[in-house]
JSON list of C-alpha atoms in Angstrom, two decimals:
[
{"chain": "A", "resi": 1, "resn": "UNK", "atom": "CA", "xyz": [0.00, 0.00, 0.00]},
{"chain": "A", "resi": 2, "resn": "UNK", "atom": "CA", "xyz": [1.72, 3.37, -1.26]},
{"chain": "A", "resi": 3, "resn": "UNK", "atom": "CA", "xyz": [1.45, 6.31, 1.29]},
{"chain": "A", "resi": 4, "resn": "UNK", "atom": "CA", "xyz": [-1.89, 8.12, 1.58]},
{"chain": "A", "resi": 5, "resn": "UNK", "atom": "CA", "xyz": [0.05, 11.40, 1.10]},
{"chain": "A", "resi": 6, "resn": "UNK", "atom": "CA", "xyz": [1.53, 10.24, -1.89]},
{"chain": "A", "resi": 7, "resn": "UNK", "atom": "CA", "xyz": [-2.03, 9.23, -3.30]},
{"chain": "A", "resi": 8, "resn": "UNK", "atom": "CA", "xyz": [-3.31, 12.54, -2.10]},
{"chain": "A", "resi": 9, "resn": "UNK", "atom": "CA", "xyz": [-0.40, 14.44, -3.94]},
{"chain": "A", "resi": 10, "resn": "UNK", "atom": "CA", "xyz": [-1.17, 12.89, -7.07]},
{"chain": "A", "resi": 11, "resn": "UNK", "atom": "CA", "xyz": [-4.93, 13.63, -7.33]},
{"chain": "A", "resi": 12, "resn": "UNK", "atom": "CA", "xyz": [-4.12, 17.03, -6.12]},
{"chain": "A", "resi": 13, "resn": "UNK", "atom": "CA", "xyz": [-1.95, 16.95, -9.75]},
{"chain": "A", "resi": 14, "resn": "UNK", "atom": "CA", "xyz": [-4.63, 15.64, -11.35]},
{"chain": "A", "resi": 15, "resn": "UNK", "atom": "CA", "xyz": [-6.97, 18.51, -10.46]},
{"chain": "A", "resi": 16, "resn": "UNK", "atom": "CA", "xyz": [-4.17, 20.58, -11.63]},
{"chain": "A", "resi": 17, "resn": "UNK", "atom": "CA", "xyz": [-3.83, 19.25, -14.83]},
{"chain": "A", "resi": 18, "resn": "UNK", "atom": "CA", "xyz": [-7.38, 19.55, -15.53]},
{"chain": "A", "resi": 19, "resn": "UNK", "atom": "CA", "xyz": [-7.87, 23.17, -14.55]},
{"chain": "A", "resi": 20, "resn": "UNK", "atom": "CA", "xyz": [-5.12, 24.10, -16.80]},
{"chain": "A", "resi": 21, "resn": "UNK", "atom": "CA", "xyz": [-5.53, 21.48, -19.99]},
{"chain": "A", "resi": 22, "resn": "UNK", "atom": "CA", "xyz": [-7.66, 23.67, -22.54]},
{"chain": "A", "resi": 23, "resn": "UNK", "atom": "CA", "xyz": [-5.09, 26.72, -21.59]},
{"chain": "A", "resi": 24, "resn": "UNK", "atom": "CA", "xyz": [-1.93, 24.55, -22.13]},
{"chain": "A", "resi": 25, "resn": "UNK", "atom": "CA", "xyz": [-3.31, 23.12, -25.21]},
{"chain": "A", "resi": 26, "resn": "UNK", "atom": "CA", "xyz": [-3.98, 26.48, -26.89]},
{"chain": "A", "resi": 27, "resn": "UNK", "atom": "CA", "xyz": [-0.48, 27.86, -25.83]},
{"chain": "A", "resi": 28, "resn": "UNK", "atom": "CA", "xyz": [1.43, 24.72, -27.32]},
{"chain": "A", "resi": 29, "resn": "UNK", "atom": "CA", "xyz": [-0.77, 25.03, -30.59]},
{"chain": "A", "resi": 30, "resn": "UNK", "atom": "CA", "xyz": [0.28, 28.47, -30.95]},
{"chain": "A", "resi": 31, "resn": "UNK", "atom": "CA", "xyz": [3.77, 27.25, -30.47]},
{"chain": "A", "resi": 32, "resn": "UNK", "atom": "CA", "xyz": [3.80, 24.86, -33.01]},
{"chain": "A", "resi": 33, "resn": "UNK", "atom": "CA", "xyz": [1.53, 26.68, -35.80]},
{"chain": "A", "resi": 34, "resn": "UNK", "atom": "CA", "xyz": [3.84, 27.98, -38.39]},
{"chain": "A", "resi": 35, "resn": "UNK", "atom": "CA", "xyz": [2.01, 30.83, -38.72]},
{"chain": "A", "resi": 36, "resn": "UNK", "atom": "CA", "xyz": [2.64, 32.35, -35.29]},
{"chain": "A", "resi": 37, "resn": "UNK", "atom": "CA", "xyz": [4.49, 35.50, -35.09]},
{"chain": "A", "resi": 38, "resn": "UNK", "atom": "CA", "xyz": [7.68, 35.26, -33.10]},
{"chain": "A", "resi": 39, "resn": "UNK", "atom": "CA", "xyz": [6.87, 37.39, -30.62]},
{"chain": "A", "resi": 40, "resn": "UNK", "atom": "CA", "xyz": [3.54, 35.59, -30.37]},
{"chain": "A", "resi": 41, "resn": "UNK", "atom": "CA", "xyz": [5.39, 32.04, -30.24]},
{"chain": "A", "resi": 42, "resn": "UNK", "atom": "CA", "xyz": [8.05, 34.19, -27.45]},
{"chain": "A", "resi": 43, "resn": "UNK", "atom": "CA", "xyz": [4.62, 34.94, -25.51]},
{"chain": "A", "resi": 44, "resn": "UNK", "atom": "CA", "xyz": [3.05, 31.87, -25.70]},
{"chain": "A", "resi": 45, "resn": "UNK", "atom": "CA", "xyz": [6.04, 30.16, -24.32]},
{"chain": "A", "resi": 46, "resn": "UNK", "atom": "CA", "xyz": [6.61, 32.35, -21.17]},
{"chain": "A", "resi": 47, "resn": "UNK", "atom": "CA", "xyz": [3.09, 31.84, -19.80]},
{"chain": "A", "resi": 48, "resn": "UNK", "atom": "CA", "xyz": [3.73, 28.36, -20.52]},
{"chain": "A", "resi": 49, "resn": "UNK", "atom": "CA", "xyz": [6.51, 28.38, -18.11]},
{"chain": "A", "resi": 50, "resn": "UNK", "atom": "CA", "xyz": [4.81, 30.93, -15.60]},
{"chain": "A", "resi": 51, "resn": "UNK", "atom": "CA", "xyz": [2.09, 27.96, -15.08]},
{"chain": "A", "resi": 52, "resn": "UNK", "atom": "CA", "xyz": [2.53, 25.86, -12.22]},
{"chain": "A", "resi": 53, "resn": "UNK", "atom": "CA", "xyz": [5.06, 22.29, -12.86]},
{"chain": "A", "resi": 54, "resn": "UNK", "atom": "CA", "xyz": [1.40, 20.19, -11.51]},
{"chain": "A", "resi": 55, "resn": "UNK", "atom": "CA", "xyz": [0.03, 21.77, -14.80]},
{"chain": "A", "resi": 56, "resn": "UNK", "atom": "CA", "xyz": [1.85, 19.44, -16.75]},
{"chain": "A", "resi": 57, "resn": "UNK", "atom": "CA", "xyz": [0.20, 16.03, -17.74]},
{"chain": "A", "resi": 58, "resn": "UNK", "atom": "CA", "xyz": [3.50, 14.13, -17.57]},
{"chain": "A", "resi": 59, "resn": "UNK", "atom": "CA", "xyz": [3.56, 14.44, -13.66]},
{"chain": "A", "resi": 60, "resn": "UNK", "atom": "CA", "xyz": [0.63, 12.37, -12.96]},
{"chain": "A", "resi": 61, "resn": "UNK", "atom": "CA", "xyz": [1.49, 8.90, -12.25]},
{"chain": "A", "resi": 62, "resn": "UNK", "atom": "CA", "xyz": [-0.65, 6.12, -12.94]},
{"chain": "A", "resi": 63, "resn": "UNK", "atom": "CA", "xyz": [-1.49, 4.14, -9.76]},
{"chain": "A", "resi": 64, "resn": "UNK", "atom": "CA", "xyz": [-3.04, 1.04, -8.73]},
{"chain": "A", "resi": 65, "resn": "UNK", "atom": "CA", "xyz": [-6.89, 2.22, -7.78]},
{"chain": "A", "resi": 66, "resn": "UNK", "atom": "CA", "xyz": [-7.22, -0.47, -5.36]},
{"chain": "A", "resi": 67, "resn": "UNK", "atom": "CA", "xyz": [-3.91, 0.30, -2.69]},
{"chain": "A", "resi": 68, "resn": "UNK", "atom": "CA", "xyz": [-2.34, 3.15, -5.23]},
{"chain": "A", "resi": 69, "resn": "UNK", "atom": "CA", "xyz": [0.90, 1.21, -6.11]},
{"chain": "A", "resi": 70, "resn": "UNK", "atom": "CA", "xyz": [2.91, 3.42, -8.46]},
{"chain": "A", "resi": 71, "resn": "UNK", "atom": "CA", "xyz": [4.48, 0.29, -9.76]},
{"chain": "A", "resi": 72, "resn": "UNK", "atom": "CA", "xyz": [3.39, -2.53, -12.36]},
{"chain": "A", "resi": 73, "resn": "UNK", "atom": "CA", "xyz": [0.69, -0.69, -13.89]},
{"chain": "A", "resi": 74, "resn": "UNK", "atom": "CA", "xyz": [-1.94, -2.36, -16.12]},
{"chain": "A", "resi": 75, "resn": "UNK", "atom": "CA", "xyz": [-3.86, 0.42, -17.88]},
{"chain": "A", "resi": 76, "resn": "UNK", "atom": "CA", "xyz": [-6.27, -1.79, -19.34]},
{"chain": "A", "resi": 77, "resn": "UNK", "atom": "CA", "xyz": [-7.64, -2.51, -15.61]},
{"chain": "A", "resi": 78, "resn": "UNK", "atom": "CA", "xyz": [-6.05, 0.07, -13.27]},
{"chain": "A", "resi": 79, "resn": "UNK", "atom": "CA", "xyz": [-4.54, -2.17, -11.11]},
{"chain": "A", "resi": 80, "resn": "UNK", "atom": "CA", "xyz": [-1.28, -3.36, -10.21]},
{"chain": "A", "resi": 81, "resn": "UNK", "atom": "CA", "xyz": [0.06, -6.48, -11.55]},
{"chain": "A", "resi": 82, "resn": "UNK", "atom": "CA", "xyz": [0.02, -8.06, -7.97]},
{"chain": "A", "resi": 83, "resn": "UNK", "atom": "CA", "xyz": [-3.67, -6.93, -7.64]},
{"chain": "A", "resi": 84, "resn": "UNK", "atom": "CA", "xyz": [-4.13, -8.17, -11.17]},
{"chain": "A", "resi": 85, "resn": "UNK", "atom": "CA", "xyz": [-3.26, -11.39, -10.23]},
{"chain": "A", "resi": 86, "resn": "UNK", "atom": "CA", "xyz": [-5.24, -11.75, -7.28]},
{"chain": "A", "resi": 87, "resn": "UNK", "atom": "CA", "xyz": [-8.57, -10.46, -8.89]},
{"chain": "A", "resi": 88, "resn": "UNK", "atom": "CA", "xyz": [-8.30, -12.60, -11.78]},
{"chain": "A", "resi": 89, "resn": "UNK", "atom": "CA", "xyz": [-7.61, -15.30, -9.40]},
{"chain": "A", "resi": 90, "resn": "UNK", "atom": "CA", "xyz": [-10.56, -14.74, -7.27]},
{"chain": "A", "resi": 91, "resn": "UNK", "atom": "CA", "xyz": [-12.64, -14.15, -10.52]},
{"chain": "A", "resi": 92, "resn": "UNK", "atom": "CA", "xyz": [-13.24, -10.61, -9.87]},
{"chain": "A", "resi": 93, "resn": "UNK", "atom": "CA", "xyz": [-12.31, -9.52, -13.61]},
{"chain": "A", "resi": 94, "resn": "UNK", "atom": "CA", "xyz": [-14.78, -10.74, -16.38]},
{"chain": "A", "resi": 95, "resn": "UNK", "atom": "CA", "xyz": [-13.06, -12.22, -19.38]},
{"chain": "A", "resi": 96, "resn": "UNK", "atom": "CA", "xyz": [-9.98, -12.90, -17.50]},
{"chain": "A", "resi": 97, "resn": "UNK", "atom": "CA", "xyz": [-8.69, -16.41, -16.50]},
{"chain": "A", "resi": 98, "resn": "UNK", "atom": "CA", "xyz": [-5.34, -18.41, -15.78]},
{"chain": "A", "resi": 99, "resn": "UNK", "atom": "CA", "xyz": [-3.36, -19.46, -18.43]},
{"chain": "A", "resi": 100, "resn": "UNK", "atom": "CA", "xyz": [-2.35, -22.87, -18.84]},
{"chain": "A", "resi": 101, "resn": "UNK", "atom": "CA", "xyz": [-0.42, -24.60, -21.85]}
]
């Protein structure tokens, strides 16, 4: 089980990132459209760096949803491959079942 401050942290980042997505995404368009201005692309990249680091998608980690381990991620389920294993075990996942061969 990963620390419940570290958990907290990282949907504290995630309400972050949200708050800020439609902003970032218009600054980094303006960045890369060839038609920007210089001074428009000089702008665009100052208030991108002015914005809080949390603002940035790349610092959310993905975490097991069941005891937030920030290792072994599936993203198909959310879970950590030890909770993977123990779910499909117990038949909790639909679809999912021990291989054998």
């Amino acid at each position: 089980m990963a620390k419940k401050s570290k958990i907290a942290a990282n949907e504290r980042r995630r309400v972050v990132v949200a708050r800020y997505a439609s902003r970032r995404a218009e600054l980094k368009e303006i960045i890369r459209r060839p038609s920007s201005s210089e001074a428009e692309r000089l702008a665009a990249r100052e208030e991108l760096a002015r914005q809080p680091r949390d603002a940035s998608a790349t610092r959310v980690r993905n975490r097991d949803s069941v005891d937030g381990r920030p290792r072994g991620y599936v993203g198909v389920f959310g879970l950590s491959r030890v909770n993977l294993r123990a779910q499909a075990h117990a038949g909790f996942l639909p679809g999912v079942r021990k291989s054998s061969w």
